[in-house]
Amino acid sequence: YLNLVEKIQPEVFVIENVKSLLNTSGGWFRDEILKYINKLGYKVEYGVLNAKRFGVPQARERAIFICSKSKDIPLPEGNENVVTVRDAISDLAYLQSAEGDFEQEYITAAKSDYQKLMRKDSKYLYNHKASSHSEKALEKLAMIPAEKGKECLPEELWGKQKFNTTWGRLVWDDVSPTIDTRFDTPSNGTNSHPELNRAITPREAARIQSFDDKFIFYGSKFYIRSQIGNAVPPLLAKAIADRIWEMYRHE
């Protein structure tokens, strides 16, 4: 990435990566990145941003570097106005396992300001299709009440997963934990629907990432999951872009 920066010489560039990048190996990776950025002649501000402070219904922490040739650009600060899972996806809470389609009509009204924002100018609902779970998975999900997870299953049904967060249900009135690329698998973590016996759909995951409903995902299930789970949440990206714009707009 920095080799490309060296060749292209942009005025501003941004690096995003996992939070642990800053401290792994005693900060060696962080320090190497900073040395390279400084060698290229850029000023840099860096730190950890949590997406939930920028209107995203998800506690997703990421290391962010904002780099500029001519300005010190501080990271955006965000606020304490939390958007919950309920705010994000309660209008989509009706599909069972294997139900839904690539394109369909909206059958409910928006129930929150966030849902209205996500639906704005979207004529149809896309990518709201539930995974087809096995009978065994459905039996396990039926044993797990709201806000609970693996701890409610008999120990012989825990499977090979070592993490306590597996088979967890999202909590309606809290933010989601980090959405990853396996959000359609209940045994992967806390990504089962708050009340229905299924994992969240790609559209629900996209809402939790703050992609609006006009953003349509194409490709195989694997590629759609990757596009959603690996993305920087758009509202977080917007906050970073707005901060950069603030620093340059009066020139």
Tab-separated table of N, CA, C and O in Angstrom, residues 185-228:
chain	number	residue	atom	x	y	z
A	185	THR	N	-23.378	-17.968	10.040
A	185	THR	CA	-23.166	-19.249	10.715
A	185	THR	C	-23.334	-19.078	12.225
A	185	THR	O	-22.476	-18.456	12.867
A	186	PRO	N	-24.409	-19.613	12.827
A	186	PRO	CA	-24.643	-19.411	14.263
A	186	PRO	C	-23.486	-19.877	15.140
A	186	PRO	O	-23.211	-19.273	16.181
A	187	SER	N	-22.791	-20.936	14.730
A	187	SER	CA	-21.699	-21.456	15.551
A	187	SER	C	-20.442	-20.592	15.473
A	187	SER	O	-19.464	-20.844	16.174
A	188	ASN	N	-20.460	-19.560	14.628
A	188	ASN	CA	-19.281	-18.709	14.458
A	188	ASN	C	-19.112	-17.703	15.589
A	188	ASN	O	-18.001	-17.300	15.903
A	189	GLY	N	-20.216	-17.256	16.183
A	189	GLY	CA	-20.100	-16.224	17.213
A	189	GLY	C	-21.454	-15.683	17.592
A	189	GLY	O	-22.460	-16.400	17.568
A	190	THR	N	-21.502	-14.388	17.918
A	190	THR	CA	-22.765	-13.743	18.286
A	190	THR	C	-23.340	-13.084	17.043
A	190	THR	O	-23.158	-11.889	16.809
A	191	ASN	N	-23.997	-13.887	16.213
A	191	ASN	CA	-24.613	-13.354	15.002
A	191	ASN	C	-25.931	-14.030	14.665
A	191	ASN	O	-26.385	-13.974	13.518
A	192	SER	N	-26.554	-14.645	15.676
A	192	SER	CA	-27.909	-15.151	15.473
A	192	SER	C	-28.898	-14.021	15.720
A	192	SER	O	-28.633	-13.083	16.475
A	193	HIS	N	-30.054	-14.131	15.056
A	193	HIS	CA	-31.088	-13.103	15.202
A	193	HIS	C	-31.513	-12.986	16.667
A	193	HIS	O	-31.533	-13.983	17.396
A	194	PRO	N	-31.876	-11.785	17.119
A	194	PRO	CA	-32.272	-11.618	18.525
A	194	PRO	C	-33.422	-12.511	18.972
A	194	PRO	O	-33.489	-12.875	20.153
A	195	GLU	N	-34.326	-12.867	18.057
A	195	GLU	CA	-35.470	-13.683	18.489
A	195	GLU	C	-35.831	-14.822	17.539
A	195	GLU	O	-36.412	-15.818	17.966
A	196	LEU	N	-35.506	-14.710	16.261
A	196	LEU	CA	-35.828	-15.757	15.296
A	196	LEU	C	-34.732	-16.815	15.270
A	196	LEU	O	-33.577	-16.528	15.571
A	197	ASN	N	-35.109	-18.029	14.891
A	197	ASN	CA	-34.145	-19.134	14.903
A	197	ASN	C	-33.393	-19.220	13.580
A	197	ASN	O	-33.599	-20.110	12.751
A	198	ARG	N	-32.480	-18.268	13.420
A	198	ARG	CA	-31.632	-18.196	12.231
A	198	ARG	C	-30.512	-17.198	12.478
A	198	ARG	O	-30.591	-16.366	13.391
A	199	ALA	N	-29.489	-17.298	11.641
A	199	ALA	CA	-28.457	-16.266	11.629
A	199	ALA	C	-28.996	-15.027	10.917
A	199	ALA	O	-30.033	-15.093	10.236
A	200	ILE	N	-28.329	-13.920	11.070
A	200	ILE	CA	-28.762	-12.719	10.349
A	200	ILE	C	-28.524	-12.893	8.846
A	200	ILE	O	-27.650	-13.641	8.414
A	201	THR	N	-29.308	-12.196	8.064
A	201	THR	CA	-29.196	-12.244	6.606
A	201	THR	C	-28.116	-11.261	6.139
A	201	THR	O	-27.692	-10.375	6.889
A	202	PRO	N	-27.694	-11.374	4.872
A	202	PRO	CA	-26.754	-10.375	4.356
A	202	PRO	C	-27.274	-8.944	4.476
A	202	PRO	O	-26.504	-8.029	4.799
A	203	ARG	N	-28.564	-8.720	4.249
A	203	ARG	CA	-29.089	-7.355	4.376
A	203	ARG	C	-29.039	-6.881	5.815
A	203	ARG	O	-28.703	-5.720	6.085
A	204	GLU	N	-29.359	-7.755	6.762
A	204	GLU	CA	-29.284	-7.361	8.171
A	204	GLU	C	-27.834	-7.068	8.568
A	204	GLU	O	-27.567	-6.096	9.285
A	205	ALA	N	-26.904	-7.885	8.102
A	205	ALA	CA	-25.494	-7.623	8.374
A	205	ALA	C	-25.056	-6.308	7.737
A	205	ALA	O	-24.305	-5.529	8.329
A	206	ALA	N	-25.541	-6.046	6.522
A	206	ALA	CA	-25.205	-4.797	5.837
A	206	ALA	C	-25.762	-3.594	6.603
A	206	ALA	O	-25.087	-2.557	6.720
A	207	ARG	N	-26.972	-3.714	7.123
A	207	ARG	CA	-27.552	-2.635	7.942
A	207	ARG	C	-26.677	-2.389	9.177
A	207	ARG	O	-26.417	-1.239	9.553
A	208	ILE	N	-26.222	-3.474	9.817
A	208	ILE	CA	-25.401	-3.338	11.014
A	208	ILE	C	-24.045	-2.727	10.674
A	208	ILE	O	-23.412	-2.070	11.503
A	209	GLN	N	-23.608	-2.894	9.426
A	209	GLN	CA	-22.376	-2.257	8.954
A	209	GLN	C	-22.625	-0.819	8.489
A	209	GLN	O	-21.676	-0.085	8.238
A	210	SER	N	-23.884	-0.433	8.331
A	210	SER	CA	-24.346	0.896	7.891
A	210	SER	C	-24.349	1.084	6.379
A	210	SER	O	-24.372	2.214	5.896
A	211	PHE	N	-24.361	-0.012	5.604
A	211	PHE	CA	-24.640	0.091	4.176
A	211	PHE	C	-26.129	0.382	3.994
A	211	PHE	O	-26.971	-0.324	4.555
A	212	ASP	N	-26.465	1.400	3.189
A	212	ASP	CA	-27.890	1.653	2.965
A	212	ASP	C	-28.459	0.612	2.008
A	212	ASP	O	-27.737	-0.132	1.349
A	213	ASP	N	-29.794	0.558	1.961
A	213	ASP	CA	-30.463	-0.504	1.205
A	213	ASP	C	-30.295	-0.375	-0.305
A	213	ASP	O	-30.583	-1.329	-1.042
A	214	LYS	N	-29.825	0.759	-0.774
A	214	LYS	CA	-29.561	0.916	-2.214
A	214	LYS	C	-28.303	0.164	-2.630
A	214	LYS	O	-28.073	-0.062	-3.814
A	215	PHE	N	-27.470	-0.164	-1.662
A	215	PHE	CA	-26.220	-0.868	-1.968
A	215	PHE	C	-26.541	-2.353	-2.112
A	215	PHE	O	-26.885	-3.034	-1.137
A	216	ILE	N	-26.444	-2.859	-3.326
A	216	ILE	CA	-26.802	-4.241	-3.628
A	216	ILE	C	-25.534	-5.081	-3.744
A	216	ILE	O	-24.577	-4.690	-4.411
A	217	PHE	N	-25.533	-6.233	-3.101
A	217	PHE	CA	-24.375	-7.128	-3.120
A	217	PHE	C	-24.614	-8.260	-4.113
A	217	PHE	O	-25.644	-8.930	-4.071
A	218	TYR	N	-23.637	-8.474	-4.998
A	218	TYR	CA	-23.729	-9.512	-6.025
A	218	TYR	C	-22.641	-10.554	-5.818
A	218	TYR	O	-21.607	-10.282	-5.211
A	219	GLY	N	-22.859	-11.738	-6.386
A	219	GLY	CA	-21.861	-12.795	-6.329
A	219	GLY	C	-22.313	-13.972	-5.492
A	219	GLY	O	-23.464	-14.048	-5.046
A	220	SER	N	-21.402	-14.894	-5.254
A	220	SER	CA	-21.707	-16.072	-4.441
A	220	SER	C	-21.878	-15.661	-2.982
A	220	SER	O	-21.526	-14.547	-2.585
A	221	LYS	N	-22.404	-16.576	-2.172
A	221	LYS	CA	-22.556	-16.296	-0.744
A	221	LYS	C	-21.222	-15.908	-0.121
A	221	LYS	O	-21.153	-14.986	0.698
A	222	PHE	N	-20.148	-16.608	-0.515
A	222	PHE	CA	-18.821	-16.315	0.038
A	222	PHE	C	-18.406	-14.878	-0.267
A	222	PHE	O	-17.924	-14.161	0.618
A	223	TYR	N	-18.588	-14.442	-1.518
A	223	TYR	CA	-18.162	-13.091	-1.896
A	223	TYR	C	-19.043	-12.027	-1.254
A	223	TYR	O	-18.557	-10.965	-0.862
A	224	ILE	N	-20.319	-12.301	-1.136
A	224	ILE	CA	-21.210	-11.339	-0.477
A	224	ILE	C	-20.832	-11.193	0.995
A	224	ILE	O	-20.737	-10.078	1.523
A	225	ARG	N	-20.584	-12.314	1.660
A	225	ARG	CA	-20.158	-12.253	3.066
A	225	ARG	C	-18.849	-11.482	3.202
A	225	ARG	O	-18.669	-10.701	4.136
A	226	SER	N	-17.931	-11.706	2.273
A	226	SER	CA	-16.635	-11.022	2.324
A	226	SER	C	-16.786	-9.525	2.107
A	226	SER	O	-16.154	-8.716	2.797
A	227	GLN	N	-17.632	-9.148	1.141
A	227	GLN	CA	-17.846	-7.728	0.857
A	227	GLN	C	-18.390	-7.003	2.089
A	227	GLN	O	-17.988	-5.879	2.389
A	228	ILE	N	-19.311	-7.658	2.786
A	228	ILE	CA	-19.943	-7.021	3.944
A	228	ILE	C	-19.026	-7.076	5.163
A	228	ILE	O	-18.759	-6.059	5.817
